[in-house]
PDB file of C-alpha atoms in Angstrom:
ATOM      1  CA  UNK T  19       0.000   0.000   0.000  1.00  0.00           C
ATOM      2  CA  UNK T  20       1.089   3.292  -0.904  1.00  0.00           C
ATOM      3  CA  UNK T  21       1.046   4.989   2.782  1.00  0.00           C
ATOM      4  CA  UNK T  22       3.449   2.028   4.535  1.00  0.00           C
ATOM      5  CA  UNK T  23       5.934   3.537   2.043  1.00  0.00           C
ATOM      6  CA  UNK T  24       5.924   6.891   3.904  1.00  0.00           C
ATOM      7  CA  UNK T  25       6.959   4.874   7.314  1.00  0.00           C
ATOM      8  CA  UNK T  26      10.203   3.873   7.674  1.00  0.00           C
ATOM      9  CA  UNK T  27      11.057   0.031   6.811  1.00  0.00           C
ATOM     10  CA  UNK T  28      12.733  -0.083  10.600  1.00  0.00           C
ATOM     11  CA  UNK T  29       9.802   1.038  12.374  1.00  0.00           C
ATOM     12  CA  UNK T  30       7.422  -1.223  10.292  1.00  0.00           C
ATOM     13  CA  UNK T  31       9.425  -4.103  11.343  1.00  0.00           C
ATOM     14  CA  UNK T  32       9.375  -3.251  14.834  1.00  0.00           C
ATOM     15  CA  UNK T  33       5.541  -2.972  15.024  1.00  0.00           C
ATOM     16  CA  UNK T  34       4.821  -5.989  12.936  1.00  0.00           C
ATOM     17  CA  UNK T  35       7.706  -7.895  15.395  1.00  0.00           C
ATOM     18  CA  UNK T  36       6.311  -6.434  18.323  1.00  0.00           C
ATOM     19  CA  UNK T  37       2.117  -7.739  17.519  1.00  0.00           C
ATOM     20  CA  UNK T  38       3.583 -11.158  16.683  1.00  0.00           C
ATOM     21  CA  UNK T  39       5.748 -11.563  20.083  1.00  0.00           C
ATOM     22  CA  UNK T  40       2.844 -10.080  21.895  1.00  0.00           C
ATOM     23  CA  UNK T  41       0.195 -12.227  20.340  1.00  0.00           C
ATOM     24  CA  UNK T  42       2.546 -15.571  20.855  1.00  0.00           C
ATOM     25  CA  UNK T  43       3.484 -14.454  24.209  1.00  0.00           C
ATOM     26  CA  UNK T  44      -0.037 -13.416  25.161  1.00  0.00           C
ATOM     27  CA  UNK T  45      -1.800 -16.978  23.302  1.00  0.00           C
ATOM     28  CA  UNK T  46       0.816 -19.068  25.440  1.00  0.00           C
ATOM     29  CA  UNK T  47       0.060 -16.916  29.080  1.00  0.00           C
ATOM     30  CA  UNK T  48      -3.844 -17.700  28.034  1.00  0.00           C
ATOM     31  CA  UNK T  49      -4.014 -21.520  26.448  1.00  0.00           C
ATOM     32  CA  UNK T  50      -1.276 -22.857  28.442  1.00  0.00           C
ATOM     33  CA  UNK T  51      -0.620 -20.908  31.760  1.00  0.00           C
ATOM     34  CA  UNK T  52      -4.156 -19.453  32.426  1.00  0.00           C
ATOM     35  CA  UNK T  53      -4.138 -21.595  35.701  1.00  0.00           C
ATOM     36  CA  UNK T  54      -1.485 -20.294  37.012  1.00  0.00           C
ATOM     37  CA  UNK T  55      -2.276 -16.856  36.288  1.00  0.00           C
ATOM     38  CA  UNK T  56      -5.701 -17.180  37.789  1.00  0.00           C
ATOM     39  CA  UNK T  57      -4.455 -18.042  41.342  1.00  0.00           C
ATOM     40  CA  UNK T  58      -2.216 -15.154  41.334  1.00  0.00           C
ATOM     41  CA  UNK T  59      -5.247 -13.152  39.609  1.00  0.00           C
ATOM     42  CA  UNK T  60      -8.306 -14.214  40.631  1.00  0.00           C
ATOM     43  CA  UNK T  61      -9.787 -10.824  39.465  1.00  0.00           C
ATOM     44  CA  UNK T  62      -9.032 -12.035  35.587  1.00  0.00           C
ATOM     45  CA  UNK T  63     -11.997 -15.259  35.813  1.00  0.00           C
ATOM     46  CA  UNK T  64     -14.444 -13.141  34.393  1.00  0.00           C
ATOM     47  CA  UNK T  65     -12.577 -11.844  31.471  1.00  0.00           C
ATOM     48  CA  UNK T  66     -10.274 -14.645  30.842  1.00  0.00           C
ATOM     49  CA  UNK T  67     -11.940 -15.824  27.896  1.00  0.00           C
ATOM     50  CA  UNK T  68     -12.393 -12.867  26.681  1.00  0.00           C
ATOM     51  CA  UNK T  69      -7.978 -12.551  26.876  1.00  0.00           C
ATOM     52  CA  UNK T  70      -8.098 -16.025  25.080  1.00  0.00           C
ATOM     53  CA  UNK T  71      -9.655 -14.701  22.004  1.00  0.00           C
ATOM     54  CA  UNK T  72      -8.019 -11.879  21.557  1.00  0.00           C
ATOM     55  CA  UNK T  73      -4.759 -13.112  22.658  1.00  0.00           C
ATOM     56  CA  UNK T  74      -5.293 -15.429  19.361  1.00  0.00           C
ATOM     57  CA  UNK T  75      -6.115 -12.987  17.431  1.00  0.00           C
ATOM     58  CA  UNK T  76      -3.475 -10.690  17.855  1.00  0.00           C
ATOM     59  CA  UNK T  77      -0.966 -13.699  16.932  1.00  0.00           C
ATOM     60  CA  UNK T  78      -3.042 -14.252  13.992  1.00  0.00           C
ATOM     61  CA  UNK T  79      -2.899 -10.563  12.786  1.00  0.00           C
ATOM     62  CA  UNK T  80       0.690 -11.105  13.978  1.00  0.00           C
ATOM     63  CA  UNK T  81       1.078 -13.750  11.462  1.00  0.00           C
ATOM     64  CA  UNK T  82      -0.465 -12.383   8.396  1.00  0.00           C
ATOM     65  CA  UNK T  83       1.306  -8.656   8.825  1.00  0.00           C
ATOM     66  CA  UNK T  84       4.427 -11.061   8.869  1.00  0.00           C
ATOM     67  CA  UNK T  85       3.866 -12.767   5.557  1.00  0.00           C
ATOM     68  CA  UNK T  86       2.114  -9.280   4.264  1.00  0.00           C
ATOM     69  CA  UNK T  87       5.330  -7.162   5.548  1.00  0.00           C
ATOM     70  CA  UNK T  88       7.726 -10.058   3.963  1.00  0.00           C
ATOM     71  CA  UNK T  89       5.732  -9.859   0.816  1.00  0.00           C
ATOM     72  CA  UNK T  90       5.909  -6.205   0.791  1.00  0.00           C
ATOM     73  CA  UNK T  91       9.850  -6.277   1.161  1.00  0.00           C
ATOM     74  CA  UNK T  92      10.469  -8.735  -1.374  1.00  0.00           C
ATOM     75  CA  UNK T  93       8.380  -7.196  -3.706  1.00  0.00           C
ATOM     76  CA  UNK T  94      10.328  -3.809  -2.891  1.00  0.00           C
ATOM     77  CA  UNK T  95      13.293  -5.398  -3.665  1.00  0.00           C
ATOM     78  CA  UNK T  96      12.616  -6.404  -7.036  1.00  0.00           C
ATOM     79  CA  UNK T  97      11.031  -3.190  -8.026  1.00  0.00           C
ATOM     80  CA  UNK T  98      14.341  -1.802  -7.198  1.00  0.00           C
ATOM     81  CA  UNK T  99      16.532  -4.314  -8.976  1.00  0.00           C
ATOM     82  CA  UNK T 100      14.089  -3.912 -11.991  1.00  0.00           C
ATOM     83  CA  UNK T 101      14.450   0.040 -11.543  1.00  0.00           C
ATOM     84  CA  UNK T 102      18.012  -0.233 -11.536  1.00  0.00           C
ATOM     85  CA  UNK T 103      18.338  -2.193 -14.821  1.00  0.00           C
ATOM     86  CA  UNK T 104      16.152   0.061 -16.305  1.00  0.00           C
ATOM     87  CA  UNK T 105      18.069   3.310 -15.461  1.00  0.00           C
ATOM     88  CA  UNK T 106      20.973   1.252 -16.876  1.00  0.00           C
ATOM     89  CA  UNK T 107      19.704   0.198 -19.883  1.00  0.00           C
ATOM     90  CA  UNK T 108      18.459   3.744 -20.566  1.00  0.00           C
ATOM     91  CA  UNK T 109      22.326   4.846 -20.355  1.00  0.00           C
ATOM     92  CA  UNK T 110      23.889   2.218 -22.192  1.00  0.00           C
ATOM     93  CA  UNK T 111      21.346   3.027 -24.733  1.00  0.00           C
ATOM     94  CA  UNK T 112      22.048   6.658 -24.985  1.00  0.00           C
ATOM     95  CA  UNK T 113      25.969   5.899 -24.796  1.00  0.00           C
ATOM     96  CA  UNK T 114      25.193   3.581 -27.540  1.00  0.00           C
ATOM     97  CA  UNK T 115      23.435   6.268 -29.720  1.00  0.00           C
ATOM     98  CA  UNK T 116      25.821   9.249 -29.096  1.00  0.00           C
ATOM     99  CA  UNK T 117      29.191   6.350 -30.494  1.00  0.00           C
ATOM    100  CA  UNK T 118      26.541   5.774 -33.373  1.00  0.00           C
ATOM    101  CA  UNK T 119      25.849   9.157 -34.513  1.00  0.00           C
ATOM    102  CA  UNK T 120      29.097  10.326 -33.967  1.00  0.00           C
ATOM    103  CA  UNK T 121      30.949   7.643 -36.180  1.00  0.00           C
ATOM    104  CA  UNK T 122      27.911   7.724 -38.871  1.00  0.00           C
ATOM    105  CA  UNK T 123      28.125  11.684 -39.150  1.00  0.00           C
ATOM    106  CA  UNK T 124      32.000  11.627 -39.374  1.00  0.00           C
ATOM    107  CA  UNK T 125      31.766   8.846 -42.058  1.00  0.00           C
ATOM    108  CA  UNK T 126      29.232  11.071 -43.838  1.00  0.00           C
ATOM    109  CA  UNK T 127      31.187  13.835 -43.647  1.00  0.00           C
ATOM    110  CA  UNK T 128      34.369  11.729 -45.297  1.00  0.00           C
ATOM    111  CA  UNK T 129      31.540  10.879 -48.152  1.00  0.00           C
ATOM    112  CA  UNK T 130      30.720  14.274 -48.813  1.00  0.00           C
ATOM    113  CA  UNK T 131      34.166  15.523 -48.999  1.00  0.00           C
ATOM    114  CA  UNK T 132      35.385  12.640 -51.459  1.00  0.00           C
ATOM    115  CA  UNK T 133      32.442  13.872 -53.472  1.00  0.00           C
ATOM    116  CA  UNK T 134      33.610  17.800 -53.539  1.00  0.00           C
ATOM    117  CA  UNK T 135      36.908  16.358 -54.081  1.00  0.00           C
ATOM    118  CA  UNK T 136      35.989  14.222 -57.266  1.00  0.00           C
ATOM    119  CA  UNK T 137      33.333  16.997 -58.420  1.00  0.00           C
ATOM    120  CA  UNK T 138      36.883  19.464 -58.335  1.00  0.00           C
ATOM    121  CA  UNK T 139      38.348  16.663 -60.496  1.00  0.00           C
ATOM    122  CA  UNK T 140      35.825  16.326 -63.058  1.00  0.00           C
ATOM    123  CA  UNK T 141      35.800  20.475 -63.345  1.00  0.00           C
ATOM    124  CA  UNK T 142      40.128  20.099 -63.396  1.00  0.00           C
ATOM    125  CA  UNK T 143      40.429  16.986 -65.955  1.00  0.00           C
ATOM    126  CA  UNK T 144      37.164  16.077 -67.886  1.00  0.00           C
ATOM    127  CA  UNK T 145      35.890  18.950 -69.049  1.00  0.00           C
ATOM    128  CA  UNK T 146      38.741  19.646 -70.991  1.00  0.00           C
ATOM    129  CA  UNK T 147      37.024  16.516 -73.066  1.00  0.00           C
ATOM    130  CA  UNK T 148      33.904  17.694 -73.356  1.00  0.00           C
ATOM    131  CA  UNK T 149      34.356  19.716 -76.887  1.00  0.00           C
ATOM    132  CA  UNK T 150      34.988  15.785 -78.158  1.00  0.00           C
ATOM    133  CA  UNK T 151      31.439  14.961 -76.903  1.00  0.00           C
ATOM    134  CA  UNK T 152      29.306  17.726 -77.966  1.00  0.00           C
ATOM    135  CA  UNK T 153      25.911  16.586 -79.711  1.00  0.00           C
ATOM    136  CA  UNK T 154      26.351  16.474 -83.009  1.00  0.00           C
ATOM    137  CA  UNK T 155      29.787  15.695 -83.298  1.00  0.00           C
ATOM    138  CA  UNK T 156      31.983  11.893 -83.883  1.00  0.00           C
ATOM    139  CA  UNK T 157      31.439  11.124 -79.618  1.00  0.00           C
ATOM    140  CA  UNK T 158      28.151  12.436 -79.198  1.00  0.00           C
ATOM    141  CA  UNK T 159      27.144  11.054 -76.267  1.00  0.00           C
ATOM    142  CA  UNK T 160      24.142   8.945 -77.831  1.00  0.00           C
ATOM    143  CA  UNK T 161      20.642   9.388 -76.504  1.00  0.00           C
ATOM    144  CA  UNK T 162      20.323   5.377 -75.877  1.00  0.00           C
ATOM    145  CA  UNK T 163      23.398   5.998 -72.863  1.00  0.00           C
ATOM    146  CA  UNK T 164      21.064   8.595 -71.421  1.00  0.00           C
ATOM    147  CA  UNK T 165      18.118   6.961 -71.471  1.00  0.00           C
ATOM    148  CA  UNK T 166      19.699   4.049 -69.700  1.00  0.00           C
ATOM    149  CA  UNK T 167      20.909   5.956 -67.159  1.00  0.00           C
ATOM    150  CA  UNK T 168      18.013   7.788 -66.362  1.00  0.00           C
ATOM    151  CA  UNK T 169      16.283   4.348 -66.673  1.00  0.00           C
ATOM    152  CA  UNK T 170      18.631   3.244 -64.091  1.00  0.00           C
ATOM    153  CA  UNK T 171      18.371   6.573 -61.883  1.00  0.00           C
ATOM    154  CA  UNK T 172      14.886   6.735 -61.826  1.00  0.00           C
ATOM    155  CA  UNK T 173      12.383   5.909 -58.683  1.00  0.00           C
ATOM    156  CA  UNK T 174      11.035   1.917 -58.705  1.00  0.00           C
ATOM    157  CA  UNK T 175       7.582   2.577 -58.794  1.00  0.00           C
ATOM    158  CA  UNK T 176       6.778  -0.756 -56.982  1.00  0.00           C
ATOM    159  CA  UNK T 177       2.633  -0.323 -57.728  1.00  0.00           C
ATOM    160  CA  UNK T 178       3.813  -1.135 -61.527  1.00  0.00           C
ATOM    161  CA  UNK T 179       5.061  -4.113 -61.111  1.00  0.00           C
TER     162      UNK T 179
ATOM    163  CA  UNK I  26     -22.707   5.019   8.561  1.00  0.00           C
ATOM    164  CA  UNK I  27     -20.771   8.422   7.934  1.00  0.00           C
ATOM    165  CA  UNK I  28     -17.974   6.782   7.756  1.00  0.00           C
ATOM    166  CA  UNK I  29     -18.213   4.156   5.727  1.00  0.00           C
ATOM    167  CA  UNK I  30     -17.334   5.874   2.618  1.00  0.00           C
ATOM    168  CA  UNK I  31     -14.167   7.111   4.330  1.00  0.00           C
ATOM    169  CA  UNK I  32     -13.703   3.096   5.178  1.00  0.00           C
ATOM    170  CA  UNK I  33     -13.605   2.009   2.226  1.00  0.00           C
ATOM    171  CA  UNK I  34     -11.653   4.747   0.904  1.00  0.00           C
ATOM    172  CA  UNK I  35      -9.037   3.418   3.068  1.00  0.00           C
ATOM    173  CA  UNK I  36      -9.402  -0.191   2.281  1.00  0.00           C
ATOM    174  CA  UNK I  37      -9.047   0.518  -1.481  1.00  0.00           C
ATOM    175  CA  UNK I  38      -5.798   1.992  -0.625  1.00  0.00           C
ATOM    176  CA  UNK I  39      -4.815  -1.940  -0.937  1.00  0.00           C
ATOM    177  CA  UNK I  40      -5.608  -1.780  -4.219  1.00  0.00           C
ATOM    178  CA  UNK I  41      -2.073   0.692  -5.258  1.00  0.00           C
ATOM    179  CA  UNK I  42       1.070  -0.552  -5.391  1.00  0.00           C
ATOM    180  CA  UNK I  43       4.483   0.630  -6.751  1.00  0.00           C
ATOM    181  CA  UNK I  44       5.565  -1.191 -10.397  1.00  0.00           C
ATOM    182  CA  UNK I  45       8.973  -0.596 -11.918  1.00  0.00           C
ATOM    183  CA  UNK I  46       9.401   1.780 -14.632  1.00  0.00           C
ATOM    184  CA  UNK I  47      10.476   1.002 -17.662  1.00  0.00           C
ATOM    185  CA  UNK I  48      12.901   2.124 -19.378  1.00  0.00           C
ATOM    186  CA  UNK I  49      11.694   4.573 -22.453  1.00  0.00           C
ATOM    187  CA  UNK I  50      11.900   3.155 -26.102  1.00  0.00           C
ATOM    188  CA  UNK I  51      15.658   4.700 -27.018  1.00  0.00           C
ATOM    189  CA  UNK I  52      15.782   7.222 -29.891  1.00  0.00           C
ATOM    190  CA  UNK I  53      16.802   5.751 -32.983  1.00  0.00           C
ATOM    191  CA  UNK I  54      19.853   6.691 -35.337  1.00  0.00           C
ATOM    192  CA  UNK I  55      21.043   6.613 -38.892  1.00  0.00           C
ATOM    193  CA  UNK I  56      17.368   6.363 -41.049  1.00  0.00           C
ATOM    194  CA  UNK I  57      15.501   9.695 -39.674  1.00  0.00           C
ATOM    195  CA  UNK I  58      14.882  10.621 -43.141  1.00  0.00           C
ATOM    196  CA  UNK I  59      14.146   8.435 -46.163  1.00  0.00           C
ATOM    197  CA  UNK I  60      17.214   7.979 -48.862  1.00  0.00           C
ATOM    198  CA  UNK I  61      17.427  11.103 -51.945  1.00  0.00           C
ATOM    199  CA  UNK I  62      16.108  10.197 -54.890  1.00  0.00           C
ATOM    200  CA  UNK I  63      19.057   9.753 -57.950  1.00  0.00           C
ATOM    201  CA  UNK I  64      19.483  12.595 -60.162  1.00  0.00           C
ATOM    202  CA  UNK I  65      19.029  11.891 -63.646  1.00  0.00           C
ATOM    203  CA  UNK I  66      21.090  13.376 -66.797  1.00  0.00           C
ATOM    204  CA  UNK I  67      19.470  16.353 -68.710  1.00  0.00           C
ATOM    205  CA  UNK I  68      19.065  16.780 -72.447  1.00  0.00           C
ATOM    206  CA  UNK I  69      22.128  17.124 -74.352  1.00  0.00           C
ATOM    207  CA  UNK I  70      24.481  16.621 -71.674  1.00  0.00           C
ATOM    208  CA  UNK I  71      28.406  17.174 -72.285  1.00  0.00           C
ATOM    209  CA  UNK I  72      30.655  14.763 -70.602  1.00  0.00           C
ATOM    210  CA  UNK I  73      31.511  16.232 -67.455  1.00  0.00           C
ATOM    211  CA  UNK I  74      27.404  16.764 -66.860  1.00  0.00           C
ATOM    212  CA  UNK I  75      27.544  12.719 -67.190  1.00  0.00           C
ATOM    213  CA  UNK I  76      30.965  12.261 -64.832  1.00  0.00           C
ATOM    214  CA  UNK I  77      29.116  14.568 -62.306  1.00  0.00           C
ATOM    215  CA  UNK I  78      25.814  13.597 -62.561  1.00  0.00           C
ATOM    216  CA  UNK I  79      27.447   9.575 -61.847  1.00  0.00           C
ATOM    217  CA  UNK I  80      29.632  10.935 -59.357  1.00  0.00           C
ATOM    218  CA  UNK I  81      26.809  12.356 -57.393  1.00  0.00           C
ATOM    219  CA  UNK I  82      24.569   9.477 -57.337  1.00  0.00           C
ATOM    220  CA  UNK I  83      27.394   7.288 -56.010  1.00  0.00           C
ATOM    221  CA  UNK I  84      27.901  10.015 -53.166  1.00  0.00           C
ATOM    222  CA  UNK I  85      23.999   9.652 -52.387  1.00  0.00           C
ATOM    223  CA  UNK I  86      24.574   5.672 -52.675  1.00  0.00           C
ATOM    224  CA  UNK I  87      27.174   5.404 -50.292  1.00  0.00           C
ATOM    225  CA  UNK I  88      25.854   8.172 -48.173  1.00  0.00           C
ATOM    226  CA  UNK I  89      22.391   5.951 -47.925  1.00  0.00           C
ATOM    227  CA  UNK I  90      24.525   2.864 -47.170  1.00  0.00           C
ATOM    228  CA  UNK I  91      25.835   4.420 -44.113  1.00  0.00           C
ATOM    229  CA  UNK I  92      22.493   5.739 -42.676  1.00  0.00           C
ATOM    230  CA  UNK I  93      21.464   1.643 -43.011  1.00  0.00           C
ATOM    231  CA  UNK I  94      24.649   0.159 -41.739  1.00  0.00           C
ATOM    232  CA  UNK I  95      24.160   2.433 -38.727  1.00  0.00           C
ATOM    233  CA  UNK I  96      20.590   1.474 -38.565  1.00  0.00           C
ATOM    234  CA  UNK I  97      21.366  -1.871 -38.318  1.00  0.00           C
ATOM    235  CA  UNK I  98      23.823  -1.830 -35.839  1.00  0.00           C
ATOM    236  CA  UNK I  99      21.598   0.349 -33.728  1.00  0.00           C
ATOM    237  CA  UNK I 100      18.801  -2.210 -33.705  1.00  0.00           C
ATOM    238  CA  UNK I 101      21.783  -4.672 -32.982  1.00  0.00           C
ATOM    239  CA  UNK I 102      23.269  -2.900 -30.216  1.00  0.00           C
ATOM    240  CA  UNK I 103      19.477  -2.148 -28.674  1.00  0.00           C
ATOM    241  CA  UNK I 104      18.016  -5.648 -28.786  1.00  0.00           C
ATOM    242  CA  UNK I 105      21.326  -6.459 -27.051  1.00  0.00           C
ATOM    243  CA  UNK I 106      20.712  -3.932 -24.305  1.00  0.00           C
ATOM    244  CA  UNK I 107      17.117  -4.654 -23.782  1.00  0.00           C
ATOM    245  CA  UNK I 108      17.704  -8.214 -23.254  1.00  0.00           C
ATOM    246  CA  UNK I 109      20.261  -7.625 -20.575  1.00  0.00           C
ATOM    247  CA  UNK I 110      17.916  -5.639 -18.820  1.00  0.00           C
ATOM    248  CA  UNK I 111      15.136  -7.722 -18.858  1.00  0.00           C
ATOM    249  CA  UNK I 112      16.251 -11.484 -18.923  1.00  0.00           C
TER     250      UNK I 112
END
């Protein structure tokens, strides 16, 4: 229950501990001892059944507050552990991500530099070709080349197929 | 009788209990956009329009390949987390 998580796991203990021994203690004085009692307390005849029962029942609300507060802790316990690996996994995971996007955006930025670099190349060396491939002249570039390659360029449209 | 309703109040308090969190889906990396499409040679095109227009598209093609390969590894790397943390 939410509010036993406001009182402190020492003082639960103690007060679950403390109706158990008291109920035990109390069911033994009242089932087992009661005679003796009675001589040295005659006053308690009246009421002494009265003692029995409750004496039992405090054990047995002893008991189940035992099992409930030992269910309670081991429960707590796992909720932590599970917590913990959690908050650890979420950390890994962004460690993970900030390697990833670090090495993809530097290998990007290699890619897009070999590109300039090449693009400065073709400017530099091929153009001086390009008279030689003019439409119209002996190496025209023929129009079946381009049409391949824009064939080849172009989108898949995947609803034709 | 007034005081039922606060009773039971009380009693349904048994009902709450404290669950772990979670941890949040991670953010992915690599594929946040979806690859350019190829450029395609215009009309008459001299030869350096070809080498460029070929050199670009290879750019574009290897610059895809690296948002995948990084996808891939990221689902790799967080499938691998995830089962640590919950096996």
């Amino acid at each position: 229950m939410w509010m036993l998580s406001f009182v402190p796991d020492a003082v639960l203990e103690m007060v679950v501990n403390g109706v158990l021994i008291v109920g035990a203690i109390s069911t033994f004085l009242t089932l087992f001892v009661i005679n003796r009692i009675l001589r040295w307390i005659p006053a308690l005849a009246a009421v002494y059944p009265f003692l029995q029962l409750l004496s039992v029942v405090i054990l047995g609300a002893g008991i189940f507050f035992k099992g409930s507060y030992a269910t309670e802790a081991s429960w707590r316990g796992k909720v932590a552990e599970a917590q913990e690996r959690a908050r650890l996994a979420e950390q890994q995971a962004h460690d993970a991500n900030e390697e990833l996007a670090r090495v993809a955006a530097s290998k990007v930025r290699y890619i897009k530099g070999r590109t300039e670099y090449i693009t400065e190349y073709i400017d530099r060396e091929v153009t001086k070709w390009d008279t030689k491939f003019l439409p119209g002249g002996v190496c025209e570039i023929p129009r079946e080349f381009i049409e391949a390659h824009n064939k080849g360029a172009a989108k898949p449209d995947f609803k034709k197929k | 009788m007034k005081y039922i309703p606060l009773l039971l109040a009380v009693l349904l308090t048994g009902c709450f209990s404290t669950a772990p969190k979670f941890p949040d889906y991670p953010e992915g990396v690599g594929m946040n956009e979806s690859c350019p499409d190829l450029k395609k040679l215009k009309d008459d095109p001299v030869l350096s329009d070809v080498s460029k227009t070929i050199n670009d598209n290879y750019g574009s093609y290897w610059t895809c390949a690296v948002k995948v390969d990084t996808w891939i590894e990221w689902y790799g790397k967080q499938k691998l987390i995830y089962d640590r943390a919950v096996k």
